[in-house]
C-alpha cells in the first residue's frame, strides 16, 4: 500500500530533499498534503510536479496566488496555522514530515502526534520548546517519532534496542552520547573576527546546504545547543550524558559510547536524504541517491573539543535544560528573534549569543503544565529580545 505523506515546510531545504526521496520511490510514497509560508513560486512547482490533494499556505494572499496558478487542478487550497494542523492530522495521511522552520511548527507537529502517526521530526524547535508535553503526547497517542536531524538519526541508529522500544534497558549500558558538530563556517575565527561577519558568510556552511536560520544557528553553535536539548528529550538523557565533539568533515553524524568500551558511529556523506529515507522507510532501508562514502578519498577524520568561550550558545542551552520548565522556550524565542535581526543586518553576529543570554537570565521560569505556558513564555521572550535588538542595551 502506498504511504500518503504530508510535508510541513515543503518549500524549504528539508521539504525539497523529502520530495526528492518521494520522487525516487513513487511506487511506495505519494505526496498527499503540503504546507509552506509564503514561497508561492516553489509551491506552484510542487503542485504541478506532485499534484497533492491539499495545499496550505501561511497567508490568504499567498494561498490565492498559488491557487490562481494551479487552475483546473484537483487541489483543495487553504491557509493559516489551523489548516496546517488539519492536514497534519488528516486520517488519510500516514506520515508527516515536520519541517517548518522554528516555533511556528509546534502546533501542526503536535496535531500530527495526537493522531498517532509516524512523525519525521526535523523541526527541532518544537521539541526544544515543549519537550515534556511533546514526549507525553507521543507516548499517549502511540505516535512513531523518527528523528530526522542527522545527529539524532545517527544516535537512534546507534541505539539498536532503543529503536525496538526497550528504552530504559538500552540506556543503562550507555556511557555517553557523542554529539558531533561541524563547528560551522567560523570554527577557526577569533571573537574579534566573528564580530564583523556578514549574514552571507554565516549562511555559507562548509558541508551542509540548509535554510538560512539553521545555517546561522550552525555558525553560532546554537544549532548544537538546540540539538543537545533535542537529544535529552528524545533519548531520556541529560546534558551531562552528552559530549559535543567538533568534527569538521561531517562524516560521522554522531556516536554512542557504551560501558564495555564499544563506540558505535553512524557515518555517511552529509546529505539529508539519508536520514529522510531512513525515517520514511524505517525499519527497512531504501535508496536515496546519496553518493556512497569513499573513506580512502576522505582519508582523515578529525575530532576536537568545542570552545565554549567563543561559542557561548552551547552552554546557554545546557543552562536552559537544567533551569527546566519554560526556560527552553524562552531561549529558543530569543534566538529566533536575534537570528532574524542578524539576517536583516540589524545586529552583529556576536550579539545573537548576548541577546540569548540576557533574555534567558531575565526570563521567569514557569512549569510547563500546558501549551499555553509555552506560548506565553515564547511571547514574553520575543518581546524582551525585540527590545534588546531595538535599544541595543546589551552593548
Ligand atoms: N536543512 C537541514 O539540513 C536541516 C537539518 C536538520 C534539521 N533541520 C530543521 O528542519 C526545519 C526546516 O529547516 P530548513 O533548512 O528546511 O529550513 P528552510 O529551508 O528555511 O525552510 C523552512 C520551511 O518552513 C516554512 N515556514 C517558515 N515559517 C513558516 C510559518 N510561519 N508557517 C508555515 N511554514 C513556515 C517555509 O515556507 P516558505 O518557504 O514559504 O517561507 C519553508 O517551507 C528547521 O527546524 C531546521 O532546524 C534542517
Short mmCIF file of C-alpha atoms and ligand atoms in Angstrom, two decimals:
data_model
loop_
_atom_site.label_atom_id
_atom_site.label_comp_id
_atom_site.label_asym_id
_atom_site.label_seq_id
_atom_site.Cartn_x
_atom_site.Cartn_y
_atom_site.Cartn_z
CA UNK A 1 0.00 0.00 0.00
CA UNK A 2 1.29 3.47 -0.89
CA UNK A 3 2.01 5.71 2.08
CA UNK A 4 0.45 9.18 1.99
CA UNK A 5 2.91 11.85 3.08
CA UNK A 6 2.16 15.31 4.45
CA UNK A 7 5.10 17.72 4.25
CA UNK A 8 5.01 20.72 6.58
CA UNK A 9 7.62 23.13 5.24
CA UNK A 10 7.54 21.63 1.73
CA UNK A 11 9.27 24.59 0.05
CA UNK A 12 12.33 24.52 2.32
CA UNK A 13 15.58 22.62 2.24
CA UNK A 14 14.25 19.57 4.12
CA UNK A 15 10.98 19.73 2.20
CA UNK A 16 12.89 19.67 -1.09
CA UNK A 17 15.01 16.69 -0.03
CA UNK A 18 11.87 14.87 1.12
CA UNK A 19 10.20 15.44 -2.25
CA UNK A 20 13.33 14.13 -3.92
CA UNK A 21 13.19 10.88 -1.91
CA UNK A 22 9.49 10.53 -2.72
CA UNK A 23 10.19 11.07 -6.43
CA UNK A 24 12.66 8.18 -6.30
CA UNK A 25 10.05 5.88 -4.73
CA UNK A 26 6.76 6.81 -6.36
CA UNK A 27 5.52 3.23 -6.07
CA UNK A 28 5.85 3.49 -2.28
CA UNK A 29 5.03 7.09 -1.29
CA UNK A 30 2.73 9.80 -2.55
CA UNK A 31 2.54 13.50 -1.67
CA UNK A 32 -0.91 13.93 -0.14
CA UNK A 33 -0.60 17.36 1.51
CA UNK A 34 1.94 20.17 1.60
CA UNK A 35 2.30 23.35 3.63
CA UNK A 36 4.59 26.38 3.44
CA UNK A 37 4.53 30.01 4.45
CA UNK A 38 4.92 32.38 1.52
CA UNK A 39 7.06 30.86 -1.24
CA UNK A 40 4.44 30.93 -3.99
CA UNK A 41 6.75 30.13 -6.90
CA UNK A 42 8.13 26.96 -5.33
CA UNK A 43 4.72 25.81 -4.13
CA UNK A 44 3.28 26.18 -7.64
CA UNK A 45 6.13 24.00 -8.96
CA UNK A 46 5.40 21.39 -6.27
CA UNK A 47 1.69 21.37 -7.19
CA UNK A 48 2.49 20.82 -10.87
CA UNK A 49 5.07 18.11 -10.18
CA UNK A 50 3.34 16.17 -7.39
CA UNK A 51 -0.36 17.10 -7.60
CA UNK A 52 -1.10 16.91 -3.86
CA UNK A 53 -4.71 16.72 -2.70
CA UNK A 54 -4.31 19.55 -0.19
CA UNK A 55 -2.16 22.68 -0.04
CA UNK A 56 -1.88 25.14 2.85
CA UNK A 57 -0.06 28.47 2.74
CA UNK A 58 0.70 30.81 5.64
CA UNK A 59 -1.39 33.71 4.38
CA UNK A 60 -4.58 34.24 2.38
CA UNK A 61 -2.73 36.23 -0.26
CA UNK A 62 -0.07 33.53 -0.79
CA UNK A 63 -2.83 30.93 -0.94
CA UNK A 64 -4.75 32.89 -3.60
CA UNK A 65 -1.62 33.35 -5.69
CA UNK A 66 -0.82 29.62 -5.66
CA UNK A 67 -4.45 28.76 -6.41
CA UNK A 68 -4.55 31.14 -9.39
CA UNK A 69 -1.52 29.44 -10.90
CA UNK A 70 -2.95 25.95 -10.44
CA UNK A 71 -6.34 26.45 -12.08
CA UNK A 72 -8.06 23.25 -13.16
CA UNK A 73 -6.10 21.07 -10.78
CA UNK A 74 -7.97 18.94 -8.26
CA UNK A 75 -6.40 20.52 -5.16
CA UNK A 76 -8.00 21.94 -2.02
CA UNK A 77 -6.29 25.24 -1.08
CA UNK A 78 -6.42 26.78 2.39
CA UNK A 79 -4.24 28.97 4.58
CA UNK A 80 -3.21 29.53 8.19
CA UNK A 81 -1.73 27.54 11.03
CA UNK A 82 -5.01 25.81 11.92
CA UNK A 83 -5.29 24.49 8.38
CA UNK A 84 -1.71 23.18 8.68
CA UNK A 85 -2.70 21.32 11.84
CA UNK A 86 -5.71 19.92 9.97
CA UNK A 87 -3.69 18.48 7.11
CA UNK A 88 -1.14 17.06 9.57
CA UNK A 89 -3.98 15.30 11.40
CA UNK A 90 -5.85 14.16 8.26
CA UNK A 91 -6.79 10.48 8.66
CA UNK A 92 -5.65 9.82 5.08
CA UNK A 93 -2.08 10.85 5.98
CA UNK A 94 0.31 8.07 7.06
CA UNK A 95 3.48 10.06 7.71
CA UNK A 96 4.13 13.71 8.49
CA UNK A 97 7.43 15.38 7.70
CA UNK A 98 7.64 18.15 10.33
CA UNK A 99 9.98 20.60 8.59
CA UNK A 100 8.54 24.04 9.24
CA UNK A 101 11.27 26.35 10.45
CA UNK A 102 11.13 27.41 14.10
CA UNK A 103 8.48 27.62 16.81
CA UNK A 104 5.74 28.02 14.17
CA UNK A 105 5.99 24.27 13.59
CA UNK A 106 4.89 23.32 17.10
CA UNK A 107 1.10 23.31 16.74
CA UNK A 108 0.90 21.31 13.47
CA UNK A 109 3.52 18.83 14.70
CA UNK A 110 1.56 18.25 17.90
CA UNK A 111 -1.64 17.85 15.88
CA UNK A 112 0.04 15.07 13.89
CA UNK A 113 1.34 13.41 17.05
CA UNK A 114 -2.17 13.37 18.54
CA UNK A 115 -3.37 11.19 15.68
CA UNK A 116 -0.70 8.58 16.40
CA UNK A 117 1.01 8.80 13.02
CA UNK A 118 4.62 8.38 12.03
CA UNK A 119 6.31 11.74 12.61
CA UNK A 120 9.54 12.52 10.80
CA UNK A 121 10.89 15.21 13.08
CA UNK A 122 13.16 17.82 11.50
CA UNK A 123 11.61 20.81 13.30
CA UNK A 124 13.80 20.62 16.42
CA UNK A 125 12.42 23.90 17.82
CA UNK A 126 9.04 22.27 18.54
CA UNK A 127 10.66 19.58 20.68
CA UNK A 128 13.05 22.02 22.35
CA UNK A 129 10.31 24.43 23.39
CA UNK A 130 7.64 21.99 24.52
CA UNK A 131 9.69 18.86 25.19
CA UNK A 132 7.87 17.40 28.19
CA UNK A 133 4.40 17.87 26.66
CA UNK A 134 5.61 16.75 23.29
CA UNK A 135 7.05 13.47 24.60
CA UNK A 136 3.96 12.85 26.78
CA UNK A 137 1.74 13.21 23.72
CA UNK A 138 3.94 10.86 21.69
CA UNK A 139 3.60 8.25 24.43
CA UNK A 140 -0.11 8.81 24.97
CA UNK A 141 -1.09 8.56 21.30
CA UNK A 142 1.41 5.88 20.27
CA UNK A 143 2.96 8.09 17.61
CA UNK A 144 6.15 6.80 15.99
CA UNK A 145 8.74 9.55 16.32
CA UNK A 146 11.70 9.24 13.97
CA UNK A 147 14.40 11.90 14.31
CA UNK A 148 15.49 13.44 11.02
CA UNK A 149 18.20 15.74 12.34
CA UNK A 150 21.24 13.83 11.06
CA UNK A 151 22.84 13.66 14.53
CA UNK A 152 19.74 12.32 16.26
CA UNK A 153 19.04 9.99 13.42
CA UNK A 154 22.60 8.69 13.86
CA UNK A 155 22.18 8.27 17.64
CA UNK A 156 18.89 6.48 17.03
CA UNK A 157 20.64 4.08 14.65
CA UNK A 158 23.44 3.54 17.20
CA UNK A 159 20.92 2.56 19.90
CA UNK A 160 19.52 -0.55 18.19
CA UNK A 161 17.39 -1.82 21.06
CA UNK A 162 16.11 1.70 21.70
CA UNK A 163 14.60 1.64 18.23
CA UNK A 164 12.78 -1.56 19.15
CA UNK A 165 11.24 0.08 22.20
CA UNK A 166 13.48 -1.07 25.09
CA UNK A 167 14.46 2.49 26.00
CA UNK A 168 15.44 2.22 29.67
CA UNK A 169 17.27 -1.07 29.29
CA UNK A 170 19.42 0.20 26.44
CA UNK A 171 20.36 3.47 28.13
CA UNK A 172 21.58 1.53 31.16
CA UNK A 173 24.54 0.34 29.08
CA UNK A 174 25.41 3.72 27.61
CA UNK A 175 28.46 5.63 28.85
CA UNK A 176 28.00 8.78 26.76
CA UNK A 177 26.22 10.08 23.72
CA UNK A 178 28.75 11.75 21.41
CA UNK A 179 27.00 14.53 19.52
CA UNK A 180 29.10 15.70 16.59
CA UNK A 181 29.19 19.23 15.20
CA UNK A 182 30.98 20.53 12.12
CA UNK A 183 31.90 23.69 14.01
CA UNK A 184 30.34 25.81 11.24
CA UNK A 185 32.00 28.37 8.98
CA UNK A 186 33.55 30.33 11.88
CA UNK A 187 35.18 27.40 13.65
CA UNK A 188 38.63 28.93 13.35
CA UNK A 189 37.78 32.63 13.68
CA UNK A 190 38.69 34.69 16.74
CA UNK A 191 35.93 36.55 18.58
CA UNK A 192 37.24 39.77 17.06
CA UNK A 193 36.93 38.34 13.56
CA UNK A 194 33.47 36.97 14.32
CA UNK A 195 32.27 40.44 15.31
CA UNK A 196 32.50 41.51 11.63
CA UNK A 197 31.00 38.52 9.80
CA UNK A 198 28.07 39.03 7.43
CA UNK A 199 24.83 37.03 7.09
CA UNK A 200 26.11 35.70 3.73
CA UNK A 201 29.26 34.33 5.39
CA UNK A 202 27.20 32.82 8.20
CA UNK A 203 24.88 31.10 5.72
CA UNK A 204 27.76 29.50 3.82
CA UNK A 205 28.01 26.22 5.71
CA UNK A 206 31.12 24.21 4.82
CA UNK A 207 29.33 20.83 4.49
CA UNK A 208 25.53 21.17 4.53
CA UNK A 209 23.11 23.08 2.35
CA UNK A 210 20.33 24.32 4.65
CA UNK A 211 17.81 27.10 5.28
CA UNK A 212 19.15 30.48 6.46
CA UNK A 213 18.01 30.26 10.08
CA UNK A 214 19.57 26.85 10.77
CA UNK A 215 22.72 27.94 8.89
CA UNK A 216 23.18 30.90 11.26
CA UNK A 217 22.42 28.59 14.21
CA UNK A 218 25.14 26.25 12.96
CA UNK A 219 27.60 29.12 12.74
CA UNK A 220 26.83 30.29 16.31
CA UNK A 221 26.64 26.68 17.62
CA UNK A 222 23.10 27.44 18.80
CA UNK A 223 22.06 24.65 16.48
CA UNK A 224 24.19 22.28 18.54
CA UNK A 225 22.69 23.75 21.71
CA UNK A 226 19.18 23.11 20.40
CA UNK A 227 20.29 19.62 19.38
CA UNK A 228 21.66 19.00 22.86
CA UNK A 229 18.21 19.70 24.29
CA UNK A 230 16.57 17.71 21.48
CA UNK A 231 18.76 14.69 22.32
CA UNK A 232 17.88 14.97 26.01
CA UNK A 233 14.16 14.76 25.23
CA UNK A 234 14.47 12.08 22.57
CA UNK A 235 16.82 9.74 24.39
CA UNK A 236 15.97 10.34 28.05
CA UNK A 237 19.39 11.73 28.95
CA UNK A 238 20.78 14.98 30.39
CA UNK A 239 23.45 17.36 29.04
CA UNK A 240 25.98 15.75 31.38
CA UNK A 241 25.46 12.45 29.50
CA UNK A 242 26.27 14.11 26.16
CA UNK A 243 29.66 15.16 24.88
CA UNK A 244 29.70 17.61 22.00
CA UNK A 245 32.53 16.75 19.60
CA UNK A 246 33.67 19.08 16.83
CA UNK A 247 34.15 17.00 13.70
CA UNK A 248 34.76 19.33 10.72
CA UNK A 249 34.26 16.72 7.97
CA UNK A 250 30.62 15.91 8.99
CA UNK A 251 31.10 12.27 8.05
CA UNK A 252 30.45 10.77 11.48
CA UNK A 253 26.95 12.05 12.21
CA UNK A 254 27.11 11.12 15.91
CA UNK A 255 28.10 8.21 18.13
CA UNK A 256 27.13 6.25 21.20
CA UNK A 257 29.82 5.15 23.62
CA UNK A 258 28.93 2.03 25.65
CA UNK A 259 30.15 0.94 29.08
CA UNK A 260 32.06 -2.04 27.63
CA UNK A 261 34.27 0.34 25.63
CA UNK A 262 32.46 -0.04 22.30
CA UNK A 263 31.66 3.09 20.37
CA UNK A 264 29.02 2.85 17.64
CA UNK A 265 29.12 5.54 14.97
CA UNK A 266 26.83 6.23 12.05
CA UNK A 267 28.65 7.62 9.03
CA UNK A 268 27.80 8.82 5.57
CA UNK A 269 28.20 11.74 3.22
CA UNK A 270 26.49 14.88 4.55
CA UNK A 271 23.19 14.62 2.69
CA UNK A 272 19.84 14.95 4.46
CA UNK A 273 18.25 12.47 2.05
CA UNK A 274 19.91 9.67 4.07
CA UNK A 275 18.09 10.34 7.39
CA UNK A 276 14.91 11.28 5.49
CA UNK A 277 14.90 7.99 3.57
CA UNK A 278 15.71 6.13 6.80
CA UNK A 279 12.74 7.74 8.56
CA UNK A 280 10.32 7.21 5.71
CA UNK A 281 11.17 3.55 5.11
CA UNK A 282 12.02 2.50 8.70
CA UNK A 283 12.58 -0.29 9.63
CA UNK A 284 13.54 -1.04 6.02
CA UNK A 285 16.29 0.70 4.05
CA UNK A 286 15.74 2.29 0.66
CA UNK A 287 17.97 4.10 -1.83
CA UNK A 288 18.28 7.86 -1.52
CA UNK A 289 20.59 8.71 -4.44
CA UNK A 290 23.31 9.64 -1.94
CA UNK A 291 26.88 9.06 -3.12
CA UNK A 292 28.50 6.11 -1.33
CA UNK A 293 31.07 7.02 1.29
CA UNK A 294 34.62 6.82 -0.07
CA UNK A 295 36.78 6.55 3.04
CA UNK A 296 40.04 6.41 1.07
CA UNK A 297 39.19 9.73 -0.59
CA UNK A 298 38.29 11.28 2.78
CA UNK A 299 41.45 9.78 4.33
CA UNK A 300 41.23 11.72 7.59
CA UNK A 301 38.58 12.31 10.24
CA UNK A 302 39.29 14.96 12.90
CA UNK A 303 37.70 15.46 16.31
CA UNK A 304 38.11 18.44 18.69
CA UNK A 305 36.58 19.77 21.87
CA UNK A 306 34.27 22.78 21.36
CA UNK A 307 35.33 26.25 22.50
CA UNK A 308 32.61 27.32 24.94
CA UNK A 309 34.11 30.79 25.34
CA UNK A 310 33.87 31.72 21.64
CA UNK A 311 30.53 29.87 21.28
CA UNK A 312 28.57 30.60 24.48
CA UNK A 313 25.25 29.38 23.00
CA UNK A 314 26.28 25.83 23.73
CA UNK A 315 26.46 26.44 27.48
CA UNK A 316 23.28 28.52 27.38
CA UNK A 317 21.37 25.53 26.02
CA UNK A 318 22.63 23.28 28.83
CA UNK A 319 21.75 26.03 31.34
CA UNK A 320 18.24 26.25 29.92
CA UNK A 321 17.80 22.48 30.14
CA UNK A 322 18.84 22.43 33.81
CA UNK A 323 16.71 25.51 34.56
CA UNK A 324 13.83 23.43 33.17
CA UNK A 325 10.19 24.38 32.52
CA UNK A 326 9.68 27.26 30.12
CA UNK A 327 13.38 28.27 30.05
CA UNK A 328 13.98 26.35 26.82
CA UNK A 329 11.05 28.10 25.10
CA UNK A 330 12.44 31.47 26.24
CA UNK A 331 15.91 30.71 24.92
CA UNK A 332 14.55 29.47 21.61
CA UNK A 333 12.34 32.54 21.18
CA UNK A 334 15.21 34.91 21.95
CA UNK A 335 17.35 33.11 19.42
CA UNK A 336 14.69 33.22 16.67
CA UNK A 337 14.39 37.00 17.11
CA UNK A 338 18.15 37.53 17.33
CA UNK A 339 18.90 35.42 14.24
CA UNK A 340 16.22 37.22 12.26
CA UNK A 341 17.68 40.59 13.33
CA UNK A 342 21.18 39.43 12.34
CA UNK A 343 19.92 38.25 8.93
CA UNK A 344 18.31 41.67 8.43
CA UNK A 345 21.58 43.42 9.29
CA UNK A 346 20.19 44.98 12.48
CA UNK A 347 22.69 43.38 14.88
CA UNK A 348 26.13 41.78 14.72
CA UNK A 349 26.82 38.06 14.84
CA UNK A 350 28.12 38.04 18.43
CA UNK A 351 25.05 39.96 19.59
CA UNK A 352 22.99 36.81 19.00
CA UNK A 353 24.51 34.96 21.97
CA UNK A 354 24.46 38.17 24.03
CA UNK A 355 20.72 38.60 23.46
CA UNK A 356 20.08 34.91 24.13
CA UNK A 357 22.00 35.11 27.39
CA UNK A 358 20.24 38.24 28.64
CA UNK A 359 16.76 37.01 27.76
CA UNK A 360 17.41 33.65 29.40
CA UNK A 361 18.74 35.36 32.51
CA UNK A 362 15.81 37.73 32.87
CA UNK A 363 13.04 35.23 31.98
CA UNK A 364 10.81 33.96 34.72
CA UNK A 365 10.59 30.19 34.54
CA UNK A 366 7.20 28.52 34.64
CA UNK A 367 6.42 24.88 34.94
CA UNK A 368 5.12 23.63 31.58
CA UNK A 369 1.66 22.46 32.62
CA UNK A 370 0.13 23.12 29.20
CA UNK A 371 0.80 24.52 25.77
CA UNK A 372 -0.48 27.93 26.88
CA UNK A 373 2.55 28.24 29.20
CA UNK A 374 4.91 27.58 26.28
CA UNK A 375 3.16 30.14 24.07
CA UNK A 376 3.22 32.75 26.86
CA UNK A 377 6.92 32.17 27.59
CA UNK A 378 7.64 32.41 23.86
CA UNK A 379 5.70 35.68 23.61
CA UNK A 380 7.42 37.32 26.60
CA UNK A 381 10.89 36.26 25.45
CA UNK A 382 10.25 37.52 21.89
CA UNK A 383 9.28 40.91 23.28
CA UNK A 384 12.34 41.03 25.53
CA UNK A 385 14.62 40.07 22.63
CA UNK A 386 12.98 42.60 20.31
CA UNK A 387 13.54 45.32 22.94
CA UNK A 388 17.20 44.37 23.12
CA UNK A 389 17.52 44.46 19.33
CA UNK A 390 15.86 47.87 19.24
CA UNK A 391 17.69 49.57 22.09
CA UNK A 392 20.94 47.58 21.94
CA UNK A 393 21.25 47.90 25.73
CA UNK A 394 23.40 44.77 25.87
CA UNK A 395 26.32 46.56 24.16
N1 LIG B 1 18.15 21.89 6.35
C1 LIG B 1 18.70 20.94 7.06
O1 LIG B 1 19.68 20.30 6.64
C2 LIG B 1 18.14 20.58 8.42
C3 LIG B 1 18.75 19.56 9.15
C4 LIG B 1 18.21 19.20 10.37
C5 LIG B 1 17.10 19.86 10.87
N2 LIG B 1 16.53 20.86 10.15
C6 LIG B 1 15.37 21.55 10.73
O2 LIG B 1 14.29 21.47 9.80
C7 LIG B 1 13.49 22.65 9.86
C8 LIG B 1 13.45 23.27 8.46
O3 LIG B 1 14.77 23.61 8.08
P1 LIG B 1 15.12 24.03 6.58
O4 LIG B 1 16.59 24.12 6.50
O5 LIG B 1 14.37 23.15 5.63
O6 LIG B 1 14.50 25.50 6.55
P2 LIG B 1 14.09 26.40 5.29
O7 LIG B 1 14.82 25.95 4.09
O8 LIG B 1 14.21 27.79 5.74
O9 LIG B 1 12.54 26.03 5.10
C9 LIG B 1 11.60 26.33 6.08
C10 LIG B 1 10.23 25.87 5.65
O10 LIG B 1 9.29 26.25 6.67
C11 LIG B 1 8.29 27.08 6.07
N3 LIG B 1 7.89 28.07 7.07
C12 LIG B 1 8.64 29.02 7.66
N4 LIG B 1 7.92 29.74 8.52
C13 LIG B 1 6.66 29.23 8.48
C14 LIG B 1 5.45 29.54 9.11
N5 LIG B 1 5.35 30.56 9.98
N6 LIG B 1 4.35 28.78 8.82
C15 LIG B 1 4.44 27.78 7.92
N7 LIG B 1 5.56 27.43 7.29
C16 LIG B 1 6.65 28.15 7.55
C17 LIG B 1 8.95 27.71 4.87
O11 LIG B 1 7.97 28.18 3.96
P3 LIG B 1 8.35 29.36 2.90
O12 LIG B 1 9.44 28.80 2.03
O13 LIG B 1 7.09 29.59 2.16
O14 LIG B 1 8.82 30.52 3.71
C18 LIG B 1 9.75 26.52 4.35
O15 LIG B 1 8.91 25.63 3.67
C19 LIG B 1 14.15 23.56 10.91
O16 LIG B 1 13.53 23.36 12.14
C20 LIG B 1 15.59 23.04 10.97
O17 LIG B 1 16.19 23.25 12.22
C21 LIG B 1 17.03 21.23 8.94
#
